[in-house]
Amino acid sequence: MTENVTGFSSLDNRLDDVSLMRFIVQQELNGLATSALVEVMAVHGDTVDVKPLVNQIDGAGTGIPHGIIHGLPWHAQRAGPCAIRVAPRVGDIGQAKFCHSDISSVKKTKKAANPSSRRRFDWSDGIYYGAVIPKEEATTIIEVDADNNVVITGPALNITVTDKVNIVGPVTSDTEYRINGTKVVGEQQGAITGPSGGGTVDSGARTAIDAILAALRAHGLIAS
């Protein structure tokens, strides 16, 4: 029994040599991997395993799912030892782009090298460039808004500095400042009146107290 097989060619492809050549070229182009929407299936440090989401089709239009592509480097903004990283998450839908030649030697040696094979635009030579189609609302955001303000939104902001932090301009907090979990500065307290009256006057002590109160007012720790 002979099975029915539906190919990609049609009668129009056999009208003349130009039509046939166009069909052959088109089939060759169909074998080139350029860019694709993919879903992250696993994350391994600086690489991800992804699955292309747009199915392949046969001549009859029947969908054929892709397999998983393993070990694609994922893109982070880098310059020397500096990096801005947003690590991929399993389930992210992002874009993978595929290189002209075999990049496996460069991935291994991290320097110029000959390609390990003569493959071109192959699924194995991809780089993952991050999520482009969100599945859920973002809750951690770094944004430059319409007023050119940098807005950071998230459940926590952890900053590790090995030298020092320089801040130019005022700093506003809605609650308090803590060091190692201990509150050191909070909301401004009410005004405190300087010493006056009393049966015994210690002018030196009063001078010192007035100076302390003036410093607290100047720092904004108490109201004027």
PDB file of C-alpha atoms in Angstrom:
ATOM      1  CA  MET A   1       0.000   0.000   0.000  1.00  0.00           C
ATOM      2  CA  THR A   2       1.380   3.392  -0.994  1.00  0.00           C
ATOM      3  CA  GLU A   3       0.836   6.288   1.421  1.00  0.00           C
ATOM      4  CA  ASN A   4      -0.311   9.622   0.073  1.00  0.00           C
ATOM      5  CA  VAL A   5       2.438  12.222   0.477  1.00  0.00           C
ATOM      6  CA  THR A   6       1.773  15.948   0.076  1.00  0.00           C
ATOM      7  CA  GLY A   7       4.843  18.004  -0.764  1.00  0.00           C
ATOM      8  CA  PHE A   8       5.430  21.744  -0.951  1.00  0.00           C
ATOM      9  CA  SER A   9       5.725  21.924  -4.725  1.00  0.00           C
ATOM     10  CA  SER A  10       2.779  22.790  -6.977  1.00  0.00           C
ATOM     11  CA  LEU A  11       2.151  22.727 -10.704  1.00  0.00           C
ATOM     12  CA  ASP A  12       3.074  26.427 -10.881  1.00  0.00           C
ATOM     13  CA  ASN A  13       6.614  25.532  -9.831  1.00  0.00           C
ATOM     14  CA  ARG A  14       7.028  23.446 -13.003  1.00  0.00           C
ATOM     15  CA  LEU A  15       5.847  25.997 -15.555  1.00  0.00           C
ATOM     16  CA  ASP A  16       9.372  26.927 -16.584  1.00  0.00           C
ATOM     17  CA  ASP A  17      12.982  26.892 -15.398  1.00  0.00           C
ATOM     18  CA  VAL A  18      12.594  30.223 -13.574  1.00  0.00           C
ATOM     19  CA  SER A  19       9.622  28.937 -11.564  1.00  0.00           C
ATOM     20  CA  LEU A  20      11.503  25.767 -10.688  1.00  0.00           C
ATOM     21  CA  MET A  21      14.594  27.721  -9.647  1.00  0.00           C
ATOM     22  CA  ARG A  22      12.457  30.053  -7.520  1.00  0.00           C
ATOM     23  CA  PHE A  23      10.961  27.036  -5.749  1.00  0.00           C
ATOM     24  CA  ILE A  24      14.404  25.550  -5.086  1.00  0.00           C
ATOM     25  CA  VAL A  25      15.705  28.859  -3.688  1.00  0.00           C
ATOM     26  CA  GLN A  26      12.617  29.236  -1.507  1.00  0.00           C
ATOM     27  CA  GLN A  27      13.086  25.760  -0.074  1.00  0.00           C
ATOM     28  CA  GLU A  28      16.709  26.547   0.731  1.00  0.00           C
ATOM     29  CA  LEU A  29      15.698  29.790   2.466  1.00  0.00           C
ATOM     30  CA  ASN A  30      13.117  27.907   4.495  1.00  0.00           C
ATOM     31  CA  GLY A  31      15.948  25.918   6.040  1.00  0.00           C
ATOM     32  CA  LEU A  32      17.698  29.018   7.423  1.00  0.00           C
ATOM     33  CA  ALA A  33      17.112  29.948  11.042  1.00  0.00           C
ATOM     34  CA  THR A  34      16.960  33.758  11.396  1.00  0.00           C
ATOM     35  CA  SER A  35      14.930  34.748  14.451  1.00  0.00           C
ATOM     36  CA  ALA A  36      12.074  33.088  16.289  1.00  0.00           C
ATOM     37  CA  LEU A  37       9.700  33.480  19.190  1.00  0.00           C
ATOM     38  CA  VAL A  38      10.702  30.931  21.809  1.00  0.00           C
ATOM     39  CA  GLU A  39       9.655  29.850  25.289  1.00  0.00           C
ATOM     40  CA  VAL A  40      12.274  29.363  27.995  1.00  0.00           C
ATOM     41  CA  MET A  41      12.136  25.751  29.163  1.00  0.00           C
ATOM     42  CA  ALA A  42      15.148  25.777  31.527  1.00  0.00           C
ATOM     43  CA  VAL A  43      17.778  28.212  32.818  1.00  0.00           C
ATOM     44  CA  HIS A  44      21.376  27.086  33.435  1.00  0.00           C
ATOM     45  CA  GLY A  45      23.375  30.059  34.699  1.00  0.00           C
ATOM     46  CA  ASP A  46      24.323  32.053  31.589  1.00  0.00           C
ATOM     47  CA  THR A  47      22.490  29.761  29.133  1.00  0.00           C
ATOM     48  CA  VAL A  48      18.900  28.741  28.511  1.00  0.00           C
ATOM     49  CA  ASP A  49      17.041  25.891  26.825  1.00  0.00           C
ATOM     50  CA  VAL A  50      14.258  27.168  24.587  1.00  0.00           C
ATOM     51  CA  LYS A  51      11.486  25.835  22.384  1.00  0.00           C
ATOM     52  CA  PRO A  52      10.398  27.689  19.201  1.00  0.00           C
ATOM     53  CA  LEU A  53       6.680  28.438  19.436  1.00  0.00           C
ATOM     54  CA  VAL A  54       5.701  28.785  15.767  1.00  0.00           C
ATOM     55  CA  ASN A  55       5.238  25.229  14.553  1.00  0.00           C
ATOM     56  CA  GLN A  56       6.706  23.829  11.384  1.00  0.00           C
ATOM     57  CA  ILE A  57       4.165  22.662   8.787  1.00  0.00           C
ATOM     58  CA  ASP A  58       4.242  19.947   6.172  1.00  0.00           C
ATOM     59  CA  GLY A  59       2.939  20.236   2.633  1.00  0.00           C
ATOM     60  CA  ALA A  60      -0.619  19.595   3.790  1.00  0.00           C
ATOM     61  CA  GLY A  61      -0.415  22.357   6.418  1.00  0.00           C
ATOM     62  CA  THR A  62      -0.229  19.980   9.383  1.00  0.00           C
ATOM     63  CA  GLY A  63       1.609  21.495  12.344  1.00  0.00           C
ATOM     64  CA  ILE A  64       4.809  19.848  13.564  1.00  0.00           C
ATOM     65  CA  PRO A  65       6.116  21.174  16.938  1.00  0.00           C
ATOM     66  CA  HIS A  66       9.790  22.020  17.294  1.00  0.00           C
ATOM     67  CA  GLY A  67      12.074  20.266  19.714  1.00  0.00           C
ATOM     68  CA  ILE A  68      14.031  21.988  22.483  1.00  0.00           C
ATOM     69  CA  ILE A  69      17.184  23.934  21.621  1.00  0.00           C
ATOM     70  CA  HIS A  70      19.763  23.558  24.389  1.00  0.00           C
ATOM     71  CA  GLY A  71      22.450  25.874  25.693  1.00  0.00           C
ATOM     72  CA  LEU A  72      21.723  29.247  24.090  1.00  0.00           C
ATOM     73  CA  PRO A  73      23.595  32.150  25.739  1.00  0.00           C
ATOM     74  CA  TRP A  74      21.179  34.805  26.995  1.00  0.00           C
ATOM     75  CA  HIS A  75      21.786  38.487  26.410  1.00  0.00           C
ATOM     76  CA  ALA A  76      22.708  40.913  29.181  1.00  0.00           C
ATOM     77  CA  GLN A  77      23.982  44.469  28.768  1.00  0.00           C
ATOM     78  CA  ARG A  78      27.725  44.115  29.384  1.00  0.00           C
ATOM     79  CA  ALA A  79      30.917  46.158  29.106  1.00  0.00           C
ATOM     80  CA  GLY A  80      34.102  44.676  30.568  1.00  0.00           C
ATOM     81  CA  PRO A  81      33.379  43.766  34.207  1.00  0.00           C
ATOM     82  CA  CYS A  82      30.117  45.766  34.219  1.00  0.00           C
ATOM     83  CA  ALA A  83      26.725  44.189  33.568  1.00  0.00           C
ATOM     84  CA  ILE A  84      23.022  44.948  33.768  1.00  0.00           C
ATOM     85  CA  ARG A  85      21.339  41.570  34.140  1.00  0.00           C
ATOM     86  CA  VAL A  86      17.721  40.454  34.195  1.00  0.00           C
ATOM     87  CA  ALA A  87      17.900  36.676  34.434  1.00  0.00           C
ATOM     88  CA  PRO A  88      15.402  34.762  32.257  1.00  0.00           C
ATOM     89  CA  ARG A  89      12.630  32.793  33.946  1.00  0.00           C
ATOM     90  CA  VAL A  90      11.147  29.478  32.877  1.00  0.00           C
ATOM     91  CA  GLY A  91       8.021  30.214  30.861  1.00  0.00           C
ATOM     92  CA  ASP A  92       9.239  33.546  29.443  1.00  0.00           C
ATOM     93  CA  ILE A  93       8.357  34.111  25.787  1.00  0.00           C
ATOM     94  CA  GLY A  94      11.227  35.916  24.092  1.00  0.00           C
ATOM     95  CA  GLN A  95      13.221  36.229  20.907  1.00  0.00           C
ATOM     96  CA  ALA A  96      16.136  34.098  19.783  1.00  0.00           C
ATOM     97  CA  LYS A  97      18.392  35.153  16.911  1.00  0.00           C
ATOM     98  CA  PHE A  98      20.615  32.770  15.002  1.00  0.00           C
ATOM     99  CA  CYS A  99      24.123  33.492  13.756  1.00  0.00           C
ATOM    100  CA  HIS A 100      25.531  33.132  10.257  1.00  0.00           C
ATOM    101  CA  SER A 101      28.112  30.513  11.228  1.00  0.00           C
ATOM    102  CA  ASP A 102      28.898  27.906  13.873  1.00  0.00           C
ATOM    103  CA  ILE A 103      29.671  29.853  17.090  1.00  0.00           C
ATOM    104  CA  SER A 104      30.475  26.881  19.335  1.00  0.00           C
ATOM    105  CA  SER A 105      34.267  27.479  19.302  1.00  0.00           C
ATOM    106  CA  VAL A 106      33.901  31.150  20.254  1.00  0.00           C
ATOM    107  CA  LYS A 107      31.452  30.243  23.031  1.00  0.00           C
ATOM    108  CA  LYS A 108      34.017  27.803  24.408  1.00  0.00           C
ATOM    109  CA  THR A 109      37.217  29.871  24.065  1.00  0.00           C
ATOM    110  CA  LYS A 110      35.750  33.408  24.346  1.00  0.00           C
ATOM    111  CA  LYS A 111      38.091  34.629  21.588  1.00  0.00           C
ATOM    112  CA  ALA A 112      38.378  34.561  17.797  1.00  0.00           C
ATOM    113  CA  ALA A 113      38.234  31.031  16.374  1.00  0.00           C
ATOM    114  CA  ASN A 114      37.388  29.149  13.213  1.00  0.00           C
ATOM    115  CA  PRO A 115      33.881  27.684  13.019  1.00  0.00           C
ATOM    116  CA  SER A 116      33.738  24.070  14.160  1.00  0.00           C
ATOM    117  CA  SER A 117      31.534  23.139  11.208  1.00  0.00           C
ATOM    118  CA  ARG A 118      30.244  24.622   7.949  1.00  0.00           C
ATOM    119  CA  ARG A 119      26.647  24.950   9.099  1.00  0.00           C
ATOM    120  CA  ARG A 120      24.898  28.253   8.372  1.00  0.00           C
ATOM    121  CA  PHE A 121      21.982  29.940  10.191  1.00  0.00           C
ATOM    122  CA  ASP A 122      21.509  26.847  12.315  1.00  0.00           C
ATOM    123  CA  TRP A 123      19.184  26.489  15.302  1.00  0.00           C
ATOM    124  CA  SER A 124      22.208  25.492  17.421  1.00  0.00           C
ATOM    125  CA  ASP A 125      23.886  28.890  16.959  1.00  0.00           C
ATOM    126  CA  GLY A 126      21.276  31.036  18.645  1.00  0.00           C
ATOM    127  CA  ILE A 127      21.351  33.769  21.287  1.00  0.00           C
ATOM    128  CA  TYR A 128      18.350  34.476  23.509  1.00  0.00           C
ATOM    129  CA  TYR A 129      17.517  38.187  23.718  1.00  0.00           C
ATOM    130  CA  GLY A 130      14.935  38.298  26.495  1.00  0.00           C
ATOM    131  CA  ALA A 131      11.200  38.252  26.960  1.00  0.00           C
ATOM    132  CA  VAL A 132       9.063  40.240  24.507  1.00  0.00           C
ATOM    133  CA  ILE A 133       5.529  38.891  25.086  1.00  0.00           C
ATOM    134  CA  PRO A 134       4.539  39.148  28.775  1.00  0.00           C
ATOM    135  CA  LYS A 135       2.415  36.470  30.402  1.00  0.00           C
ATOM    136  CA  GLU A 136       1.774  38.542  33.545  1.00  0.00           C
ATOM    137  CA  GLU A 137       1.858  42.103  34.820  1.00  0.00           C
ATOM    138  CA  ALA A 138       5.335  43.348  35.768  1.00  0.00           C
ATOM    139  CA  THR A 139       5.861  44.026  39.476  1.00  0.00           C
ATOM    140  CA  THR A 140       9.577  44.890  39.466  1.00  0.00           C
ATOM    141  CA  ILE A 141      10.281  47.745  37.040  1.00  0.00           C
ATOM    142  CA  ILE A 142      13.131  50.104  36.168  1.00  0.00           C
ATOM    143  CA  GLU A 143      11.606  52.814  34.000  1.00  0.00           C
ATOM    144  CA  VAL A 144      12.449  56.194  32.522  1.00  0.00           C
ATOM    145  CA  ASP A 145       9.042  57.880  32.550  1.00  0.00           C
ATOM    146  CA  ALA A 146       7.594  60.592  30.301  1.00  0.00           C
ATOM    147  CA  ASP A 147       9.093  63.293  32.560  1.00  0.00           C
ATOM    148  CA  ASN A 148      12.611  61.813  32.234  1.00  0.00           C
ATOM    149  CA  ASN A 149      12.518  60.531  35.815  1.00  0.00           C
ATOM    150  CA  VAL A 150      14.084  57.183  36.653  1.00  0.00           C
ATOM    151  CA  VAL A 151      11.496  55.155  38.544  1.00  0.00           C
ATOM    152  CA  ILE A 152      12.385  51.899  40.318  1.00  0.00           C
ATOM    153  CA  THR A 153       9.447  49.820  41.532  1.00  0.00           C
ATOM    154  CA  GLY A 154       9.874  46.551  43.398  1.00  0.00           C
ATOM    155  CA  PRO A 155       9.320  44.729  46.681  1.00  0.00           C
ATOM    156  CA  ALA A 156      12.901  45.466  47.805  1.00  0.00           C
ATOM    157  CA  LEU A 157      15.991  47.322  46.621  1.00  0.00           C
ATOM    158  CA  ASN A 158      19.315  45.813  47.665  1.00  0.00           C
ATOM    159  CA  ILE A 159      22.440  47.862  46.978  1.00  0.00           C
ATOM    160  CA  THR A 160      25.911  46.473  47.626  1.00  0.00           C
ATOM    161  CA  VAL A 161      28.716  49.056  47.389  1.00  0.00           C
ATOM    162  CA  THR A 162      32.410  48.273  47.805  1.00  0.00           C
ATOM    163  CA  ASP A 163      33.574  51.906  48.036  1.00  0.00           C
ATOM    164  CA  LYS A 164      31.119  54.758  48.605  1.00  0.00           C
ATOM    165  CA  VAL A 165      27.797  56.232  47.493  1.00  0.00           C
ATOM    166  CA  ASN A 166      27.660  59.815  46.237  1.00  0.00           C
ATOM    167  CA  ILE A 167      24.226  61.461  46.163  1.00  0.00           C
ATOM    168  CA  VAL A 168      23.735  64.952  44.735  1.00  0.00           C
ATOM    169  CA  GLY A 169      20.392  66.450  45.706  1.00  0.00           C
ATOM    170  CA  PRO A 170      17.787  65.815  48.395  1.00  0.00           C
ATOM    171  CA  VAL A 171      16.763  62.333  49.527  1.00  0.00           C
ATOM    172  CA  THR A 172      13.117  61.706  50.435  1.00  0.00           C
ATOM    173  CA  SER A 173      11.819  58.803  52.499  1.00  0.00           C
ATOM    174  CA  ASP A 174       8.199  58.137  53.440  1.00  0.00           C
ATOM    175  CA  THR A 175       9.127  56.157  56.564  1.00  0.00           C
ATOM    176  CA  GLU A 176      12.553  55.848  58.223  1.00  0.00           C
ATOM    177  CA  TYR A 177      16.213  54.982  57.810  1.00  0.00           C
ATOM    178  CA  ARG A 178      17.714  51.882  59.401  1.00  0.00           C
ATOM    179  CA  ILE A 179      21.232  50.557  59.916  1.00  0.00           C
ATOM    180  CA  ASN A 180      21.476  46.796  60.451  1.00  0.00           C
ATOM    181  CA  GLY A 181      17.766  46.780  61.175  1.00  0.00           C
ATOM    182  CA  THR A 182      17.942  49.528  63.822  1.00  0.00           C
ATOM    183  CA  LYS A 183      16.064  52.751  63.223  1.00  0.00           C
ATOM    184  CA  VAL A 184      18.431  55.753  63.244  1.00  0.00           C
ATOM    185  CA  VAL A 185      16.332  58.472  61.612  1.00  0.00           C
ATOM    186  CA  GLY A 186      12.544  58.683  61.370  1.00  0.00           C
ATOM    187  CA  GLU A 187       9.828  61.278  60.960  1.00  0.00           C
ATOM    188  CA  GLN A 188      10.449  64.780  62.287  1.00  0.00           C
ATOM    189  CA  GLN A 189       9.403  65.231  65.907  1.00  0.00           C
ATOM    190  CA  GLY A 190       7.609  68.217  67.387  1.00  0.00           C
ATOM    191  CA  ALA A 191       9.210  71.464  68.511  1.00  0.00           C
ATOM    192  CA  ILE A 192      11.083  71.618  71.831  1.00  0.00           C
ATOM    193  CA  THR A 193      11.216  74.898  73.690  1.00  0.00           C
ATOM    194  CA  GLY A 194      14.596  76.050  74.933  1.00  0.00           C
ATOM    195  CA  PRO A 195      15.275  76.242  78.705  1.00  0.00           C
ATOM    196  CA  SER A 196      13.950  79.262  80.575  1.00  0.00           C
ATOM    197  CA  GLY A 197      12.825  80.263  84.069  1.00  0.00           C
ATOM    198  CA  GLY A 198      13.562  78.126  87.088  1.00  0.00           C
ATOM    199  CA  GLY A 199      14.969  78.945  90.478  1.00  0.00           C
ATOM    200  CA  THR A 200      18.540  78.038  89.585  1.00  0.00           C
ATOM    201  CA  VAL A 201      20.023  79.159  86.293  1.00  0.00           C
ATOM    202  CA  ASP A 202      23.058  77.332  84.909  1.00  0.00           C
ATOM    203  CA  SER A 203      24.006  79.579  82.023  1.00  0.00           C
ATOM    204  CA  GLY A 204      26.621  77.156  80.684  1.00  0.00           C
ATOM    205  CA  ALA A 205      24.157  74.259  80.586  1.00  0.00           C
ATOM    206  CA  ARG A 206      21.495  76.430  78.972  1.00  0.00           C
ATOM    207  CA  THR A 207      23.916  77.551  76.311  1.00  0.00           C
ATOM    208  CA  ALA A 208      24.777  73.926  75.538  1.00  0.00           C
ATOM    209  CA  ILE A 209      21.093  72.876  75.443  1.00  0.00           C
ATOM    210  CA  ASP A 210      20.205  75.771  73.134  1.00  0.00           C
ATOM    211  CA  ALA A 211      23.059  74.740  70.827  1.00  0.00           C
ATOM    212  CA  ILE A 212      21.822  71.122  70.786  1.00  0.00           C
ATOM    213  CA  LEU A 213      18.261  72.196  70.007  1.00  0.00           C
ATOM    214  CA  ALA A 214      19.488  74.505  67.249  1.00  0.00           C
ATOM    215  CA  ALA A 215      21.457  71.644  65.679  1.00  0.00           C
ATOM    216  CA  LEU A 216      18.418  69.303  65.865  1.00  0.00           C
ATOM    217  CA  ARG A 217      16.254  71.966  64.186  1.00  0.00           C
ATOM    218  CA  ALA A 218      18.892  72.585  61.508  1.00  0.00           C
ATOM    219  CA  HIS A 219      19.011  68.860  60.735  1.00  0.00           C
ATOM    220  CA  GLY A 220      15.218  68.700  60.666  1.00  0.00           C
ATOM    221  CA  LEU A 221      14.989  66.138  63.459  1.00  0.00           C
ATOM    222  CA  ILE A 222      12.657  68.418  65.437  1.00  0.00           C
ATOM    223  CA  ALA A 223      10.339  71.158  64.260  1.00  0.00           C
ATOM    224  CA  SER A 224      11.369  74.778  64.631  1.00  0.00           C
TER     225      SER A 224
END
